Structure formats: C-alpha cells, structure tokens
C-alpha cells in the first residue's frame, strides 16, 4: 500500500518535473503528436506503461523506456504494461505486470534518460524493436508514436498516434536547449513546430528504417519545451550512445 502510494507520488513528481514552465500561458498550441492514427499491428513493439509513459519492446520480457518514467532500480511489481493493441481499451490487448526496474546508473535528470522494465511473464507474438548500435541512423526522418497528449496540456489518448519528424543537428538544437547533453541526446522536429511528441509519450521510441528496411530505434522520448512549439524540437535520448549499456543491463536482467 505504502509502496503503491510512493510509486504514484514519484510518477506524479516525474510528470510535474517535465511539465512546461508556462503551461498556464494563454497561447493555445495545436501541438499534434501524430495527427494520424497508427493502424493495428503497424508498430507491434509499442508499449503503454501505467505510470503514463510509453515504451518499446526490447525483448519478450524487457521494455525500454525513459529513466524519468521510473523511480529507482530494484524490484517493482506495480507497473502494468499494455501491449498488442493501438486501442488501449481493446479486448484483445495484452496486459502484463512488471517485476523489476533498471534505471540508468548515474541518472540525475541530465542525459542518461533510459531504463528497462522487466515483465513478470514474457509476451509472445509481438515483434521487438532493435536498437541502433552505432551513429549511422542518427539522421534523416524519424517516426514517433505514443498515447500521450495530442495538444500541449491536452489529455492522454485512447488510440495510438504517430508522426514523422526530421533530425535536428546538435549545433542547431543547442540554440534552443543550452543544457543539451549532445553526447546523450538527439533532437527532432520542424523549425515551424506543429509536429512533436508530448507529455505521456515519454519513454516511447523514436525510430526509422534501417538499410534492410526494418525498423530500428534511434531515440527515447525524453523532454521538450512545451510541445510542437516553433524552434523547440523534441529532445530524445540518443540510443546509440547507450546501446552497449542497455545490452549489458538487459543481459543482467536475464535478456
Ligand atoms: N517528458 C515528457 C513526458 O514525460 C515528454 C516530453 C516530450 N516533449 C516534447 N516536446 N517532445 O511524457
């Protein structure tokens, strides 16, 4: 009970910590996360987590998400993962409880925004999303998806939304985010804004096609100033930077 309360409080604190500073400002934003609905089965590796984050299926029992979505490394049976359905209320959705959380060592809110959640039972019949192990795919145009807000300050979504966003070089992104950790973070979005991930998409994957035309994960939804604002791209954890640490952690969790 206390544990549940603590987890809820931590999740709430994490959410508040990433809310835009001027969330109450008067200018409404049409910050469309996707504008379009993903088709059932289009992104089988997408995961919704009960603390209000996204994730990606790394292996049959591991979900890759953001460090800021979880509280600490250790046993954790309080998270529910929902998989296998674009509609979170679908009768064919799969729900599985967590049994362990691994948060990136040294995570302090500055870069290193990744974590693994181990599921109590493995899921079958869903494709996993391989992660980029080098920098080759850290360019071009990326797909993002999630059940987060479809407008800045808006409600969480029942149906999975998707969007495409272009890569933004560190040198450009740094003008918007002077605190950018260039080695740990990768930015994507349009100069004019309008398309972006938003609150509740955190932890979900940013991905693209590889040379074999397969999906490969290059980013993890991490942060942004508001959502879809002009000159403020979304900031994602740079998966290639953490690929070997993620693989090592995954192995330590039993794969
Ligand atoms: N930190 C947010 C979350 O917890 C995601 C923010 C993404 N923001 C953006 N503008 N791309 O869901």
PDB file of N, CA and C in Angstrom, residues 15 28 32 42 64 67 80 84 88 104 109 115 126-127 137 167 180 185 190 197 203 219-220 231:
ATOM      1  N   UNK A  15       6.123  13.617 -13.577  1.00  0.00           N
ATOM      2  CA  UNK A  15       5.305  14.269 -14.589  1.00  0.00           C
ATOM      3  C   UNK A  15       5.371  15.782 -14.416  1.00  0.00           C
ATOM      4  N   UNK A  28      -2.850  29.018 -26.919  1.00  0.00           N
ATOM      5  CA  UNK A  28      -3.067  27.590 -27.104  1.00  0.00           C
ATOM      6  C   UNK A  28      -2.224  27.073 -28.260  1.00  0.00           C
ATOM      7  N   UNK A  32       0.091  18.734 -32.379  1.00  0.00           N
ATOM      8  CA  UNK A  32      -0.353  17.402 -32.750  1.00  0.00           C
ATOM      9  C   UNK A  32       0.769  16.395 -32.576  1.00  0.00           C
ATOM     10  N   UNK A  42       0.703  -1.987 -36.873  1.00  0.00           N
ATOM     11  CA  UNK A  42       1.732  -1.226 -37.607  1.00  0.00           C
ATOM     12  C   UNK A  42       3.030  -1.132 -36.810  1.00  0.00           C
ATOM     13  N   UNK A  64      11.982  -1.102 -23.008  1.00  0.00           N
ATOM     14  CA  UNK A  64      12.883   0.047 -22.912  1.00  0.00           C
ATOM     15  C   UNK A  64      12.034   1.308 -22.761  1.00  0.00           C
ATOM     16  N   UNK A  67      14.336   6.922 -18.143  1.00  0.00           N
ATOM     17  CA  UNK A  67      14.663   6.900 -16.707  1.00  0.00           C
ATOM     18  C   UNK A  67      13.706   7.784 -15.914  1.00  0.00           C
ATOM     19  N   UNK A  80       1.996  -1.697 -14.837  1.00  0.00           N
ATOM     20  CA  UNK A  80       1.307  -2.537 -15.809  1.00  0.00           C
ATOM     21  C   UNK A  80       1.683  -2.074 -17.205  1.00  0.00           C
ATOM     22  N   UNK A  84       0.183  -4.788 -27.749  1.00  0.00           N
ATOM     23  CA  UNK A  84      -0.539  -5.538 -28.769  1.00  0.00           C
ATOM     24  C   UNK A  84      -1.805  -4.909 -29.289  1.00  0.00           C
ATOM     25  N   UNK A  88      -6.198   1.261 -26.373  1.00  0.00           N
ATOM     26  CA  UNK A  88      -5.868   0.825 -25.013  1.00  0.00           C
ATOM     27  C   UNK A  88      -7.034   0.130 -24.328  1.00  0.00           C
ATOM     28  N   UNK A 104      18.950   3.758 -15.560  1.00  0.00           N
ATOM     29  CA  UNK A 104      20.324   4.051 -15.976  1.00  0.00           C
ATOM     30  C   UNK A 104      21.145   4.517 -14.787  1.00  0.00           C
ATOM     31  N   UNK A 109      18.710  13.405 -14.112  1.00  0.00           N
ATOM     32  CA  UNK A 109      17.881  14.374 -14.809  1.00  0.00           C
ATOM     33  C   UNK A 109      18.614  15.104 -15.916  1.00  0.00           C
ATOM     34  N   UNK A 115      15.778   3.481 -19.227  1.00  0.00           N
ATOM     35  CA  UNK A 115      15.544   2.457 -18.195  1.00  0.00           C
ATOM     36  C   UNK A 115      14.955   1.220 -18.862  1.00  0.00           C
ATOM     37  N   UNK A 126       4.629 -10.745 -30.542  1.00  0.00           N
ATOM     38  CA  UNK A 126       4.822  -9.335 -30.874  1.00  0.00           C
ATOM     39  C   UNK A 126       6.278  -9.108 -31.276  1.00  0.00           C
ATOM     40  N   UNK A 127       6.481  -8.412 -32.382  1.00  0.00           N
ATOM     41  CA  UNK A 127       7.840  -8.117 -32.825  1.00  0.00           C
ATOM     42  C   UNK A 127       8.504  -7.133 -31.864  1.00  0.00           C
ATOM     43  N   UNK A 137      22.404   5.794 -38.143  1.00  0.00           N
ATOM     44  CA  UNK A 137      20.990   6.119 -38.369  1.00  0.00           C
ATOM     45  C   UNK A 137      20.519   7.348 -37.594  1.00  0.00           C
ATOM     46  N   UNK A 167      15.323  14.972 -38.274  1.00  0.00           N
ATOM     47  CA  UNK A 167      16.501  15.138 -37.412  1.00  0.00           C
ATOM     48  C   UNK A 167      16.892  16.614 -37.330  1.00  0.00           C
ATOM     49  N   UNK A 180      21.536  21.130 -23.538  1.00  0.00           N
ATOM     50  CA  UNK A 180      21.569  19.874 -24.291  1.00  0.00           C
ATOM     51  C   UNK A 180      22.835  19.085 -23.963  1.00  0.00           C
ATOM     52  N   UNK A 185      21.889  13.047 -26.124  1.00  0.00           N
ATOM     53  CA  UNK A 185      20.572  13.455 -26.618  1.00  0.00           C
ATOM     54  C   UNK A 185      20.604  13.728 -28.122  1.00  0.00           C
ATOM     55  N   UNK A 190      10.304  20.108 -36.499  1.00  0.00           N
ATOM     56  CA  UNK A 190      10.309  21.118 -37.546  1.00  0.00           C
ATOM     57  C   UNK A 190      10.581  22.491 -36.940  1.00  0.00           C
ATOM     58  N   UNK A 197       6.320  14.984 -30.168  1.00  0.00           N
ATOM     59  CA  UNK A 197       5.817  14.169 -29.059  1.00  0.00           C
ATOM     60  C   UNK A 197       5.412  15.120 -27.940  1.00  0.00           C
ATOM     61  N   UNK A 203       9.441   8.007 -22.897  1.00  0.00           N
ATOM     62  CA  UNK A 203       9.809   6.604 -22.779  1.00  0.00           C
ATOM     63  C   UNK A 203       9.557   5.825 -24.059  1.00  0.00           C
ATOM     64  N   UNK A 219      15.941   6.737 -30.775  1.00  0.00           N
ATOM     65  CA  UNK A 219      15.724   7.674 -29.672  1.00  0.00           C
ATOM     66  C   UNK A 219      14.684   7.178 -28.691  1.00  0.00           C
ATOM     67  N   UNK A 220      14.657   7.813 -27.515  1.00  0.00           N
ATOM     68  CA  UNK A 220      13.637   7.576 -26.486  1.00  0.00           C
ATOM     69  C   UNK A 220      13.061   8.946 -26.151  1.00  0.00           C
ATOM     70  N   UNK A 231      10.726  26.349 -33.229  1.00  0.00           N
ATOM     71  CA  UNK A 231      12.100  26.435 -32.731  1.00  0.00           C
ATOM     72  C   UNK A 231      12.391  25.624 -31.473  1.00  0.00           C
TER      73      UNK A 231
END
